[in-house]
């Protein structure tokens, strides 16, 4: 099949990093400057669009031809930009993204990092030069002290204090820019060849195409509502800022140094931190010392530092001219294959607990800050809870929201063949109550929703499924739920005793992965999972047939515990590329979450076939933009609950609701 490798250089007044490619290309200032391309292994050619050249008709035909595979690193960028340039929405089918390919093999989404991982020749000077050229020609430049006198001479001003360079302004650098663009085609083509030994399956490409169509479609935002929230927050913040300054004398409420000094002077000891962990103690000390001014200052600063409001700013930043936000999902954003959020980050939205959402939205749309504060209390918290409601259906549509019920608990029970758990999911599905009953040997009927045993069952289910222990319970908030630290070890032991097959699952996975790596061989677990060690990778083949990839795996001595550990190349906690440790329980977590992702993927493909438009999706939940009178929640839940051909006996279940704006039911 013919391949057409593409790389483009562009310009827009909008920040690509901040607003994303859809808003970037939607701006009237957007243009493609350079278009570099190569068919197969042929010579790379470049078209200088900025200087009047145009894309030949033969190349345009190839771009539209699904039988010609267009390739690029982060192909979404090229496809969306070319769609804008050509005045059509290019179908993602027929595009292969080399970044997506790299992500399926456990690499990062950075071309530089992937190149290093597969030993592509690196020229740090050329990379540095290339980045400087992009800053020169593709990004608006700000007035500085050195160029202020010259700025008025430019005819290419973007704004009063902004300007841009055209090719004729820097002809030598422009020729370097063209060379840089062509070299990116060479690098992408070579990288694609290096990855070709481990191709992406047709099924995954189909899912990538669906992901791109979801990103293209986007979701409508209530722009009037967003504007009112931002106006209201500005008024409220200004008022709180003045009140805080008057109370404390601190000029800058965001200055922790000044605030800690003020707190120390009032409480009589040196306050070292003001954060989520220390604030409850500070409140307690203020109350004990009868310091109401400290309590009030802490409350005011909490209101000022409510970071969730920033999502409204991001909505305002990314919204397209047609009122929709696009590009909110990153395909294969996690090593398990799960999606990650972009820009507004739909995977990380605050929950709403307000009962009368219609009323409070009306109050906000009216801009009635006084009523909002009088009825509902803390304004930042209320506005934060309303973030979900800024997502609205298209005109004449409503949202159908459906999500899998306890999907990870179902998947791990199915893999491990923990029969009592499968029986629960095939019956009433109340896993927290059933878990507590199994752990403490009492009838499940005796455990009510408010029962302390249910609380123990819930925290155990949330924290212990992936070989977690006391630390996992504490991190999940066990102490905040009223449990005592000295009872946590028993809780761990009781849960593991109640789930012996899951415990064995951890052990099997850890040991077989080590065997596969050490012997450069393949192993099959009793749970039907394959461990395959091939040059450069450990692959774990899931029930779906998809493989998880762990680059450059090794079995090494464990320096903290007895025995050995598995390490591989990956993203560390600091988001840098390096050696990552793993173990049986963590690999089980990867397997379960990856399989849950595959369940969602199958459901989304089926929903798409049934004609439903997916506006966005969050974790194990889909939000459909459905015309009023068409489709049904019952049909959607049925599609999500349908047994999968590759997972016979996996008891899937789904529940949901319909709504005029997004919310948490």
XYZ file of C-alpha atoms in Angstrom, residues 369-627:
259
model
C -23.861 36.839 42.999
C -25.700 38.079 46.076
C -28.442 35.436 45.799
C -25.928 32.706 45.006
C -23.909 33.534 48.111
C -26.947 33.962 50.356
C -28.593 30.635 49.408
C -25.640 28.365 48.665
C -22.725 29.683 50.714
C -19.177 29.437 49.384
C -19.163 30.707 45.818
C -15.972 28.950 44.582
C -17.281 25.553 45.694
C -20.620 26.115 43.967
C -18.990 27.264 40.730
C -16.668 24.275 40.896
C -19.623 21.901 41.240
C -21.227 23.498 38.186
C -18.282 22.811 35.844
C -19.892 19.659 34.452
C -23.040 21.582 33.550
C -21.118 23.821 31.139
C -21.084 20.836 28.723
C -24.396 20.899 26.863
C -25.964 18.911 23.999
C -26.285 20.232 20.474
C -29.458 22.123 19.564
C -32.405 19.713 19.547
C -30.386 17.016 21.335
C -30.051 15.635 24.848
C -27.231 13.776 26.570
C -27.494 10.044 27.194
C -24.948 9.151 29.874
C -24.077 5.533 30.618
C -21.211 3.889 32.463
C -20.027 0.436 33.411
C -20.857 -0.626 36.940
C -17.794 -1.584 39.027
C -15.965 -2.618 35.861
C -12.533 -3.204 37.427
C -13.974 -5.318 40.243
C -15.813 -7.421 37.660
C -12.777 -7.852 35.419
C -10.407 -8.924 38.201
C -12.990 -11.410 39.521
C -13.410 -12.825 36.009
C -9.684 -13.208 35.361
C -8.983 -14.717 38.790
C -12.112 -16.909 38.684
C -13.100 -15.704 42.164
C -16.506 -17.360 41.977
C -18.261 -15.742 44.938
C -17.581 -12.336 43.415
C -18.877 -13.433 40.017
C -22.018 -14.704 41.738
C -22.501 -11.271 43.314
C -22.204 -9.494 39.970
C -24.562 -11.968 38.331
C -27.072 -11.311 41.141
C -27.548 -8.092 43.127
C -24.147 -6.519 42.309
C -23.628 -4.916 45.746
C -19.927 -5.711 45.985
C -19.155 -3.525 49.038
C -21.787 -5.279 51.158
C -20.879 -8.703 49.765
C -17.183 -8.137 50.365
C -17.831 -7.170 53.990
C -20.064 -10.217 54.438
C -17.352 -12.497 53.033
C -14.636 -10.881 55.161
C -16.509 -10.903 58.461
C -18.672 -13.985 58.023
C -22.069 -12.310 58.398
C -25.178 -12.485 56.172
C -25.099 -9.834 53.454
C -28.687 -8.860 54.341
C -27.514 -7.538 57.709
C -25.186 -4.961 56.139
C -27.018 -1.724 55.431
C -25.802 1.310 53.487
C -24.833 3.103 56.723
C -23.275 0.049 58.346
C -19.667 0.345 59.606
C -19.013 -3.048 58.015
C -20.028 -1.678 54.614
C -17.511 1.129 55.072
C -14.815 -1.441 55.719
C -15.906 -3.466 52.706
C -15.863 -0.365 50.514
C -12.419 0.886 51.513
C -11.008 -2.640 51.207
C -12.432 -3.001 47.698
C -11.065 0.371 46.612
C -7.569 -0.095 48.064
C -6.628 -3.770 48.167
C -7.416 -5.297 44.760
C -3.922 -4.749 43.372
C -1.799 -6.089 46.240
C -2.206 -2.904 48.274
C -1.659 -3.037 52.030
C -1.955 -0.659 54.984
C -0.405 2.220 53.042
C -2.960 1.839 50.252
C -5.810 1.918 52.772
C -4.474 5.099 54.339
C -3.913 6.721 50.964
C -7.506 5.885 50.020
C -8.723 7.720 53.118
C -9.341 4.874 55.573
C -8.578 7.063 58.598
C -10.878 9.817 57.329
C -13.652 7.222 57.109
C -13.336 6.549 60.844
C -11.129 3.472 60.792
C -8.293 3.203 63.316
C -4.731 2.668 62.136
C -4.219 -0.369 64.363
C -7.139 -2.232 62.729
C -5.857 -1.794 59.171
C -3.460 -4.798 59.103
C -6.356 -7.092 60.071
C -8.497 -5.559 57.346
C -5.802 -6.348 54.774
C -5.530 -9.924 56.027
C -9.299 -10.447 56.059
C -9.707 -9.173 52.500
C -6.896 -11.366 51.184
C -8.284 -14.385 53.027
C -11.686 -13.725 51.461
C -10.121 -13.471 47.976
C -7.529 -16.257 47.726
C -7.733 -16.556 43.936
C -7.045 -12.862 43.441
C -4.086 -13.169 45.790
C -2.850 -16.116 43.702
C -3.410 -14.028 40.558
C -0.876 -11.439 41.801
C 1.685 -14.163 42.470
C 1.146 -15.943 39.137
C 1.486 -12.751 37.123
C 4.629 -11.587 38.917
C 6.429 -14.916 38.699
C 5.489 -15.710 35.091
C 6.540 -12.242 33.936
C 9.934 -12.778 35.595
C 10.274 -16.217 33.997
C 9.445 -14.855 30.542
C 12.035 -12.076 30.897
C 14.763 -14.262 32.402
C 14.368 -17.057 29.848
C 13.495 -14.859 26.858
C 10.484 -17.098 26.386
C 6.685 -17.189 26.521
C 4.554 -18.228 29.471
C 0.809 -18.743 29.916
C -0.866 -18.001 33.245
C -3.698 -20.105 34.724
C -5.882 -17.047 34.086
C -5.239 -17.279 30.327
C -2.818 -14.346 30.067
C 0.255 -14.696 27.868
C 3.677 -13.311 28.797
C 5.873 -12.990 25.728
C 9.468 -11.776 25.769
C 10.725 -10.634 22.368
C 13.753 -8.488 21.481
C 13.426 -5.239 23.393
C 10.014 -5.915 24.961
C 7.960 -7.867 27.435
C 4.431 -8.209 26.033
C 1.410 -9.157 28.101
C -1.368 -10.439 25.852
C -4.835 -9.776 27.238
C -8.003 -11.782 26.738
C -8.961 -9.325 23.985
C -5.798 -10.198 22.057
C -4.315 -6.741 22.567
C -0.801 -6.592 24.016
C 0.628 -4.352 26.714
C 4.259 -3.461 26.066
C 7.113 -2.979 28.534
C 10.272 -1.743 26.767
C 13.711 -3.075 27.701
C 12.562 -5.334 30.595
C 14.974 -6.723 33.184
C 14.830 -8.826 36.356
C 17.080 -7.239 38.969
C 17.865 -7.713 42.673
C 15.408 -5.926 44.931
C 17.189 -3.489 47.241
C 14.224 -2.888 49.557
C 12.776 -6.394 49.907
C 14.119 -9.911 49.485
C 14.255 -11.470 46.042
C 14.089 -9.795 42.648
C 12.037 -7.138 40.906
C 10.997 -6.310 37.348
C 12.168 -3.042 35.804
C 11.534 -1.514 32.385
C 11.883 1.783 30.519
C 8.956 4.114 31.098
C 7.680 7.378 32.516
C 8.691 7.788 36.137
C 6.628 9.611 38.778
C 8.376 12.865 37.857
C 7.170 12.357 34.238
C 10.736 11.857 33.019
C 11.832 8.838 30.992
C 13.802 6.301 33.016
C 13.725 2.922 34.773
C 10.423 1.968 36.378
C 9.879 -0.824 38.921
C 6.852 -3.096 38.879
C 5.542 -6.235 40.603
C 2.735 -8.772 40.403
C -0.042 -6.616 41.863
C 0.888 -3.627 39.719
C 0.940 -5.765 36.585
C -2.488 -7.117 37.554
C -3.683 -3.518 37.842
C -2.353 -2.853 34.323
C -4.062 -5.992 33.008
C -7.410 -5.206 34.635
C -7.476 -1.531 33.650
C -6.387 -2.380 30.113
C -9.137 -4.988 29.817
C -11.686 -2.500 31.187
C -10.474 -0.107 28.482
C -11.040 -2.791 25.850
C -14.576 -3.307 27.140
C -15.223 0.435 26.715
C -13.577 0.381 23.279
C -15.854 -2.440 22.095
C -18.898 -0.602 23.438
C -17.927 2.661 21.713
C -17.431 0.898 18.390
C -20.875 -0.708 18.740
C -22.483 2.599 19.759
C -20.919 4.208 16.695
C -22.308 1.419 14.484
C -25.743 1.996 16.015
C -25.587 5.638 14.939
C -24.883 7.304 18.283
C -22.621 10.367 18.385
C -20.114 10.211 21.249
C -19.528 13.757 22.505
C -16.910 12.683 25.031
C -16.117 9.878 27.448
C -14.753 9.800 30.977
C -13.034 6.751 32.466
C -15.711 4.024 31.996
C -18.535 6.382 31.017
C -19.815 7.577 27.639
C -21.694 10.810 27.003
C -23.788 10.661 23.834
C -25.167 13.649 21.940
C -28.509 12.165 20.852
C -31.337 13.898 18.953
